[in-house]
Coordinates of N, CA and C and ligand atoms in Angstrom, one line a residue:
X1 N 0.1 -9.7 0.0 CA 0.4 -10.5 1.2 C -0.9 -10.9 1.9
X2 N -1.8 -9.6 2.0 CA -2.9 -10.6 2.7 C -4.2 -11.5 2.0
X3 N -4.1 -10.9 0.9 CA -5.1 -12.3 0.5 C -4.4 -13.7 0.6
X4 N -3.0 -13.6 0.4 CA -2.3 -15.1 0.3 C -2.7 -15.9 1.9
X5 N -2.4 -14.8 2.6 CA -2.7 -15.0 4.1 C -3.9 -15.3 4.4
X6 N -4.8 -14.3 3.7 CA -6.6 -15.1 4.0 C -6.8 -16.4 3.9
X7 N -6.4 -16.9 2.5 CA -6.7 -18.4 2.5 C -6.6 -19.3 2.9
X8 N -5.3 -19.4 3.9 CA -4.9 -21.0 5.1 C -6.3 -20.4 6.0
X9 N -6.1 -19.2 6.2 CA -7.3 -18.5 7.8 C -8.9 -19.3 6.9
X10 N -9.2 -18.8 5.9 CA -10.4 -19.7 5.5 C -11.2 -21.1 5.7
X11 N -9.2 -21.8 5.3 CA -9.9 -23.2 5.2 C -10.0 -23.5 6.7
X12 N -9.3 -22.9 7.4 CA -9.2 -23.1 8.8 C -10.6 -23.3 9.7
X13 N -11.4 -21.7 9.1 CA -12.6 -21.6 9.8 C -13.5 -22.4 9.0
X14 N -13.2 -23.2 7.7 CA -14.2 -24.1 7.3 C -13.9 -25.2 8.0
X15 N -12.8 -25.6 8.3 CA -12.7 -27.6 8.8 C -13.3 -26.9 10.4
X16 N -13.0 -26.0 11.0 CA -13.6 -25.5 12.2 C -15.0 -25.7 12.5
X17 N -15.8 -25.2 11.7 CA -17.2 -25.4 11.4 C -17.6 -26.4 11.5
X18 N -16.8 -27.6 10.9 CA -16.9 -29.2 11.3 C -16.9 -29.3 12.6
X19 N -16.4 -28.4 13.4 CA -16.0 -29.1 14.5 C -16.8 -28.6 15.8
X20 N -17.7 -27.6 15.6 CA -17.9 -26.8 16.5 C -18.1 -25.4 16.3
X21 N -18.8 -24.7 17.0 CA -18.7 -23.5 17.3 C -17.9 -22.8 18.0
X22 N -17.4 -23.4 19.1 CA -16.9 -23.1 20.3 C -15.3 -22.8 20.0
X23 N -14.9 -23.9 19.0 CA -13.7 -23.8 18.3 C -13.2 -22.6 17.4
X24 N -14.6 -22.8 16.4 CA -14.4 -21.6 15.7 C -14.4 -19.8 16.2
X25 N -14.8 -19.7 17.5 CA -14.4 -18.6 18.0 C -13.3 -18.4 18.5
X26 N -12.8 -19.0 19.3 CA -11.2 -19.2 19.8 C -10.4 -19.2 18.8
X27 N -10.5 -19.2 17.9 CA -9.3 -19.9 16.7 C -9.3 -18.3 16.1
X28 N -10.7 -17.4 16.0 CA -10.5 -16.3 15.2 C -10.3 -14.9 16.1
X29 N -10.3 -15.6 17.6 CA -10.0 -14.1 18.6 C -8.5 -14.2 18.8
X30 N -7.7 -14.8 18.3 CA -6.1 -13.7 18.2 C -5.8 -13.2 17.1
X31 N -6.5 -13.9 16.1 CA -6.7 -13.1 14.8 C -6.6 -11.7 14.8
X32 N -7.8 -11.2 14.8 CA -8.6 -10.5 15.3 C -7.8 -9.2 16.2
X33 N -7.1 -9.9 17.2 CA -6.8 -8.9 18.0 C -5.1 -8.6 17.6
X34 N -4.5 -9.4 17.3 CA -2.9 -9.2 16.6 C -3.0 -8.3 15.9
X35 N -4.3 -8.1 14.6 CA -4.6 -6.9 13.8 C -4.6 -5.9 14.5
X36 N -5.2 -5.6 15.4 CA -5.6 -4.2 15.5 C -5.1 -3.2 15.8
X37 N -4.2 -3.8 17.0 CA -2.8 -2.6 17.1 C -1.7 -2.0 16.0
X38 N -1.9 -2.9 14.9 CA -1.0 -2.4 14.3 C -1.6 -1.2 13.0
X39 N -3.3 -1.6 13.0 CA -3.5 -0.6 12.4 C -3.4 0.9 12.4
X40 N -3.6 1.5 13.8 CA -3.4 2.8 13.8 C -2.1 3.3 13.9
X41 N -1.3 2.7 14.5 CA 0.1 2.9 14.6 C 1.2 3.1 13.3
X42 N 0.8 2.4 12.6 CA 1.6 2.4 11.3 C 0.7 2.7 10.3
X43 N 0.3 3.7 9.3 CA -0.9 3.7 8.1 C 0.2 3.3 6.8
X44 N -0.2 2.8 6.3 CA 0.8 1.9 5.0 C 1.5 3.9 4.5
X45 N 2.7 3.1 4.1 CA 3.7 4.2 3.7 C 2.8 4.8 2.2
X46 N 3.2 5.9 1.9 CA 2.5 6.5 0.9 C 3.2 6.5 0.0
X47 N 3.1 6.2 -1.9 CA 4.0 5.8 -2.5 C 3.5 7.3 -3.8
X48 N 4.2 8.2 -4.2 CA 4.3 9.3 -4.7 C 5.2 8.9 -6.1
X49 N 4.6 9.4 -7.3 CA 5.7 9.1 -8.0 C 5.5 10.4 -9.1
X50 N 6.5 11.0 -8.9 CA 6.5 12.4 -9.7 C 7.4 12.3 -11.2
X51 N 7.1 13.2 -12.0 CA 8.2 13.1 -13.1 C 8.3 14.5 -13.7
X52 N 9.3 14.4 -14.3 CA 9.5 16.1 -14.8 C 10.1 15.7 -16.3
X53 N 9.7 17.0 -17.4 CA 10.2 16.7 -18.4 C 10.9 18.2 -19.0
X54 N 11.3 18.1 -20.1 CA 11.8 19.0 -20.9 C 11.2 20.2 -21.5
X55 N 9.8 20.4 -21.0 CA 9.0 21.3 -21.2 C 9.0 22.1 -19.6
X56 N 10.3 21.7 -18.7 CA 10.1 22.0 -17.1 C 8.8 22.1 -16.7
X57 N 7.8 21.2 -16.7 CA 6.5 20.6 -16.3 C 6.8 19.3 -14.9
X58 N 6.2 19.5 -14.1 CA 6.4 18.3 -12.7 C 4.6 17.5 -13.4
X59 N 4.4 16.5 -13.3 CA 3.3 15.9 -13.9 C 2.8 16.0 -12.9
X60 N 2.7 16.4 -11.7 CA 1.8 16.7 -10.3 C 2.5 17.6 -10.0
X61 N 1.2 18.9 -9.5 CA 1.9 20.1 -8.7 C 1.2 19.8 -6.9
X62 N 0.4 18.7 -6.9 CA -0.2 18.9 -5.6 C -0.1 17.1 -5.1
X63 N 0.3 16.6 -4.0 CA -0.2 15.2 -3.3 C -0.4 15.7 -2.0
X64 N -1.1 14.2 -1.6 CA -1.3 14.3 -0.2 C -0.7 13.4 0.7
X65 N -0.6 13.6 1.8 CA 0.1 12.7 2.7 C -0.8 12.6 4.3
X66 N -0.7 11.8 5.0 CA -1.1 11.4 6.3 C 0.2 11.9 7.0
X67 N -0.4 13.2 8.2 CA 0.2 13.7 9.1 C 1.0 12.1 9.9
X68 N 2.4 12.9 9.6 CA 3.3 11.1 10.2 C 3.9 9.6 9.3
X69 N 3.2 10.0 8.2 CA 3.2 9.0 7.3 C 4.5 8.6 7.0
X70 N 5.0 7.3 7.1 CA 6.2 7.3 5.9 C 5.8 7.7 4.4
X71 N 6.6 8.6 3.7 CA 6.8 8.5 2.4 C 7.7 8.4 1.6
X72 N 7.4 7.7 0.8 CA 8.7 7.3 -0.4 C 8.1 8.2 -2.2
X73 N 8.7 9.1 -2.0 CA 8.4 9.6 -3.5 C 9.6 9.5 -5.2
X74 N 9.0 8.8 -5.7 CA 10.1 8.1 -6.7 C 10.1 9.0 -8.0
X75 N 11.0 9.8 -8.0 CA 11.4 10.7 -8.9 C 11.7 10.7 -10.6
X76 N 11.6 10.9 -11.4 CA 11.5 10.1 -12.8 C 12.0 11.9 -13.7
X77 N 13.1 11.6 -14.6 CA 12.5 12.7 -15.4 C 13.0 12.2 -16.7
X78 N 11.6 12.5 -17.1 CA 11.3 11.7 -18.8 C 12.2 12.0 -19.4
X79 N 12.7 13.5 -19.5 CA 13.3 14.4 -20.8 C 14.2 13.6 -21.2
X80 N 15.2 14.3 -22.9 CA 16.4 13.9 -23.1 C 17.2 14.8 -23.6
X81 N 17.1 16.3 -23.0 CA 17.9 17.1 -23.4 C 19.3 16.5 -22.3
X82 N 20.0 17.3 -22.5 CA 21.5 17.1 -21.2 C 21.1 17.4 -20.2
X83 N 21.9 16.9 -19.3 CA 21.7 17.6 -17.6 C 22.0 19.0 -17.3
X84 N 23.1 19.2 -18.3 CA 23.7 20.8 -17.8 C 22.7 21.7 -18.4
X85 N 21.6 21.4 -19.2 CA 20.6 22.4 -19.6 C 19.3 22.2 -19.5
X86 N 19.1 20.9 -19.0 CA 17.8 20.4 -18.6 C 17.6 19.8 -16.9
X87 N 18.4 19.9 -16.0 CA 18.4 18.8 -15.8 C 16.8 19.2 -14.3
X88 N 16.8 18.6 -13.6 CA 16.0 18.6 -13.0 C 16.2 17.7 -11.4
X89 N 15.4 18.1 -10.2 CA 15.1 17.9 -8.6 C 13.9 17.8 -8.1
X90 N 13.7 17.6 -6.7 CA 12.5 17.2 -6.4 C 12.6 17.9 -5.3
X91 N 13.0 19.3 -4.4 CA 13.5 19.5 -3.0 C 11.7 20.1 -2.4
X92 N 11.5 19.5 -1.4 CA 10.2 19.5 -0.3 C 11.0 20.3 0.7
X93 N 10.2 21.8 0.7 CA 10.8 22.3 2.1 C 9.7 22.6 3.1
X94 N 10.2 23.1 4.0 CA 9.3 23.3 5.2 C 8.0 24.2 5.2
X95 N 6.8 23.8 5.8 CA 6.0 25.2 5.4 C 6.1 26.0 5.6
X96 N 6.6 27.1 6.1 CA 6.7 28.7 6.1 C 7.8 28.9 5.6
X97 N 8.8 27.8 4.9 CA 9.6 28.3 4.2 C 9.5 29.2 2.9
X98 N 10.4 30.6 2.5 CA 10.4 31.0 1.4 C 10.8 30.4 0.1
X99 N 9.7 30.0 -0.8 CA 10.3 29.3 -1.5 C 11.1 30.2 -2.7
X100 N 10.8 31.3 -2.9 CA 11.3 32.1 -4.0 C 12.8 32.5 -3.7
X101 N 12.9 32.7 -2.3 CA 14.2 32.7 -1.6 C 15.6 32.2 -1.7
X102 N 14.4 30.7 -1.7 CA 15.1 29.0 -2.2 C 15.6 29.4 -3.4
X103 N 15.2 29.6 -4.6 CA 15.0 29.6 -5.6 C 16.4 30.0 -6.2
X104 N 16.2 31.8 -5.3 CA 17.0 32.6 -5.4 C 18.3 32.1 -5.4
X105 N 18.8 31.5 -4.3 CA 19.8 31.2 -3.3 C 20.5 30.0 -4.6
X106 N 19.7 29.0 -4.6 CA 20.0 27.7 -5.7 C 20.8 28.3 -6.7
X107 N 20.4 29.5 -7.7 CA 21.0 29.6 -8.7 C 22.7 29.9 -8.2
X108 N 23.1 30.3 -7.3 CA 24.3 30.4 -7.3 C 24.7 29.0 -6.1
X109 N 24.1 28.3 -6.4 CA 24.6 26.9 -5.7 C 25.1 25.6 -6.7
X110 N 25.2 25.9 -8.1 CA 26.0 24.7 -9.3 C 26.4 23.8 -8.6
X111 N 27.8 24.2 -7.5 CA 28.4 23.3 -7.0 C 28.1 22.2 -6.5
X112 N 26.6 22.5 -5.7 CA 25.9 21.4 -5.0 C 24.6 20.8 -5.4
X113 N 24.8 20.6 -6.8 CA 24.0 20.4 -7.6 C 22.4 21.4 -7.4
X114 N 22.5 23.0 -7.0 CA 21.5 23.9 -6.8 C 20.8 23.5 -5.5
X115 N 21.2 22.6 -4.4 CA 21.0 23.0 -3.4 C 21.7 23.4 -2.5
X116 N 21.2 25.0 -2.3 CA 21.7 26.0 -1.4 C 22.4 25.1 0.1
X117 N 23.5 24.7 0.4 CA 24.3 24.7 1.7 C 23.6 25.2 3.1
X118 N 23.2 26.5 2.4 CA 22.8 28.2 3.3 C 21.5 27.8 3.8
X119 N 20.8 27.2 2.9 CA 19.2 26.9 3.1 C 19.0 25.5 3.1
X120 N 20.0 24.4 3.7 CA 19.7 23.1 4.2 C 18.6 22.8 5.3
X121 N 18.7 23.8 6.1 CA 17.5 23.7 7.4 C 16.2 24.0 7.1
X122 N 16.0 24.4 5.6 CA 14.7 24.7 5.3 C 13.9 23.4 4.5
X123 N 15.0 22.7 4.2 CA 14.4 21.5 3.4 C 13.9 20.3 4.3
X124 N 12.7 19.8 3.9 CA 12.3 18.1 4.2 C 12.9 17.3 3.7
X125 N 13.4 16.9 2.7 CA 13.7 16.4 1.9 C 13.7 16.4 0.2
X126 N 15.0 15.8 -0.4 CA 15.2 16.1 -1.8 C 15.8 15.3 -2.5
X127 N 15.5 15.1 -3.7 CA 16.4 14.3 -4.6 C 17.6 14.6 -5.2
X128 N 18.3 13.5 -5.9 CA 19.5 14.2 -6.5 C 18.8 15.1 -8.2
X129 N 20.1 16.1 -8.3 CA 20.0 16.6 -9.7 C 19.9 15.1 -10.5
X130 N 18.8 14.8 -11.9 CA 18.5 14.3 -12.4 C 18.8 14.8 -14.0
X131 N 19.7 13.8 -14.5 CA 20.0 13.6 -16.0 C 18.5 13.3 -16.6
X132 N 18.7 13.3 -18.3 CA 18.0 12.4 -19.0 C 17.6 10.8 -18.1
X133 N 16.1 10.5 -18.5 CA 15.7 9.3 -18.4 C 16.4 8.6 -16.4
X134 N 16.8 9.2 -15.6 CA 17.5 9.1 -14.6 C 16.0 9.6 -13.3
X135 N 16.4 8.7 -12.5 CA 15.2 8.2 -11.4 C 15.7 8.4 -10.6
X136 N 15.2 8.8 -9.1 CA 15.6 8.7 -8.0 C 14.6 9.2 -7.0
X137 N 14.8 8.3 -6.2 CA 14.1 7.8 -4.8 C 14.2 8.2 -3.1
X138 N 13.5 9.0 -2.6 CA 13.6 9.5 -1.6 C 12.7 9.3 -0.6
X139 N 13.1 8.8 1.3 CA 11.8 8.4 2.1 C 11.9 9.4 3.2
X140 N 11.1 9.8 3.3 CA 10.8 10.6 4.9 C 10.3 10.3 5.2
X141 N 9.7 10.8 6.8 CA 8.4 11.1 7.5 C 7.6 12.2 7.1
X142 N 6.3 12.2 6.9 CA 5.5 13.5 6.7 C 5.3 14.1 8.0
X143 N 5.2 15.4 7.5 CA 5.9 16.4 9.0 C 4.3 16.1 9.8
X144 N 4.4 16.2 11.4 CA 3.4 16.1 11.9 C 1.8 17.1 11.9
X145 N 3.0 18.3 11.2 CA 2.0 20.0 11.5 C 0.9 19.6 10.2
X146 N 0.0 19.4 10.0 CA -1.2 19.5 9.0 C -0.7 21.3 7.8
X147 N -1.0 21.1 7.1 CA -0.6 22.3 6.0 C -0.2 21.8 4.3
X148 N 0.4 22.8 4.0 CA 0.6 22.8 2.3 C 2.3 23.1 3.0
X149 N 2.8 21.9 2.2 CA 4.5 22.4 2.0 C 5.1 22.4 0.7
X150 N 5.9 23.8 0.4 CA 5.8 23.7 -1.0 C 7.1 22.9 -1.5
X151 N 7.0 22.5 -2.8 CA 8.3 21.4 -3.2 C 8.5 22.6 -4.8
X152 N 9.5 22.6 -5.3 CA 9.7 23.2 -6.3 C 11.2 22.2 -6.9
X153 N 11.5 22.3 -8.4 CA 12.9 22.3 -8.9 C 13.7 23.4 -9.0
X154 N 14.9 23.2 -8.4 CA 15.7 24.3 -8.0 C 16.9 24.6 -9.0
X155 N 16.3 23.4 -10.1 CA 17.2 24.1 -11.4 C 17.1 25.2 -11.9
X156 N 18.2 26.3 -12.6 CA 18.1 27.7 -12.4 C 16.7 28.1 -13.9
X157 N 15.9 29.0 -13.5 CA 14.6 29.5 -13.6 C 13.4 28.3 -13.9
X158 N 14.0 26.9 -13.6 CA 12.7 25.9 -13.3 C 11.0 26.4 -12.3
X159 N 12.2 26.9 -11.6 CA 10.5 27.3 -10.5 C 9.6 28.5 -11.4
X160 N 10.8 29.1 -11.6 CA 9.8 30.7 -12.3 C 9.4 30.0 -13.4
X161 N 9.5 29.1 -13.9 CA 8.7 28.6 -15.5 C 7.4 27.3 -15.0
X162 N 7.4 27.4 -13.5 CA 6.3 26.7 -12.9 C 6.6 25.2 -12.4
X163 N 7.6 25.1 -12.5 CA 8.2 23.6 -11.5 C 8.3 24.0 -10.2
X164 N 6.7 23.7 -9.6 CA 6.4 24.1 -8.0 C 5.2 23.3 -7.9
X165 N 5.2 23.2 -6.5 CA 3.7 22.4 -5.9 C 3.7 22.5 -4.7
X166 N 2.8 21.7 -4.2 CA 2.8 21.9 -2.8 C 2.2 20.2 -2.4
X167 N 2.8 20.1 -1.1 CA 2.5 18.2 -0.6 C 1.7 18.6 0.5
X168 N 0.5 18.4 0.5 CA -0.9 18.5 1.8 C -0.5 17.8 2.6
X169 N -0.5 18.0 3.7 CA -0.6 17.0 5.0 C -1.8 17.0 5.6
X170 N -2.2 16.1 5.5 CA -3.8 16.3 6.4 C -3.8 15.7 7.7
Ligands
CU1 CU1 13.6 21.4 -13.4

């Protein structure tokens, strides 16, 4: 979007040039200043894209995020075994959350696709249980606290076979 936008601003300050100096400054001080407020206020949303396969491997166990940031993390899992013996999540919980806890708690949560009911207040955010070749898409805010928050799959013994990470907030 902004290079398309650069170009009318270009020719602008070139027929300007024709015309003056005096013009050409006026013409580029709202420019200028419309920008600037929106830079710190908003930092472009962060775009995360994780995948998991049938070897229960997450292709990133570590990202980073901007304390505040929108994030959108777009979930992917390659495999093609079945869901009921492969399937795979994406759940981000809080930092001082226990994640082995989590873990624990999931395997007797099938019903809700292994996220614990009991341990909803501990999560940031999560995806749905994921089939074969099956994507899904999740946006939050990155929490304001700076830290490591760990994310694991809460499919039962995914975590203990190393489906875990952790999302930096800086
Ligand atoms: Cu998994």
């Amino acid at each position: 979007m902004k290079k398309i936008h650069a170009f009318p601003l270009l020719l602008c300050a070139l027929v300007l040039t024709g015309c003056g100096k005096k013009e050409e400054t006026t013409a580029a001080a709202p420019a200028a200043s419309s920008a600037t407020p929106t830079a710190p206020a908003a930092p472009a949303p962060a775009v995360i894209e994780i995948t998991a396969n049938d070897s229960m491997k997450f292709n990133l166990t570590r990202f980073e995020v901007t304390a505040g940031q929108d994030v959108k993390v777009i979930f992917t899992n390659l495999g093609t075994m079945p869901k009921v013996a492969m399937g795979h999540n994406l759940i981000i919980l809080k930092k001082d959350a226990d994640v082995k806890a989590y873990a624990d708690a999931a395997v007797m949560a099938a019903a809700t696709e292994y996220a614990p009911a009991a341990k909803a207040d501990q999560v940031i955010a999560h995806t749905k249980l994921l089939g074969p070749k099956q994507s899904d898409e999740i946006t939050f805010k990155a929490p304001t606290e700076p830290g490591e928050y760990p994310f694991l799959c809460s499919f039962p013994a995914h975590f203990l076979s190393g489906m875990k990470g952790v999302m930096v907030v800086k």
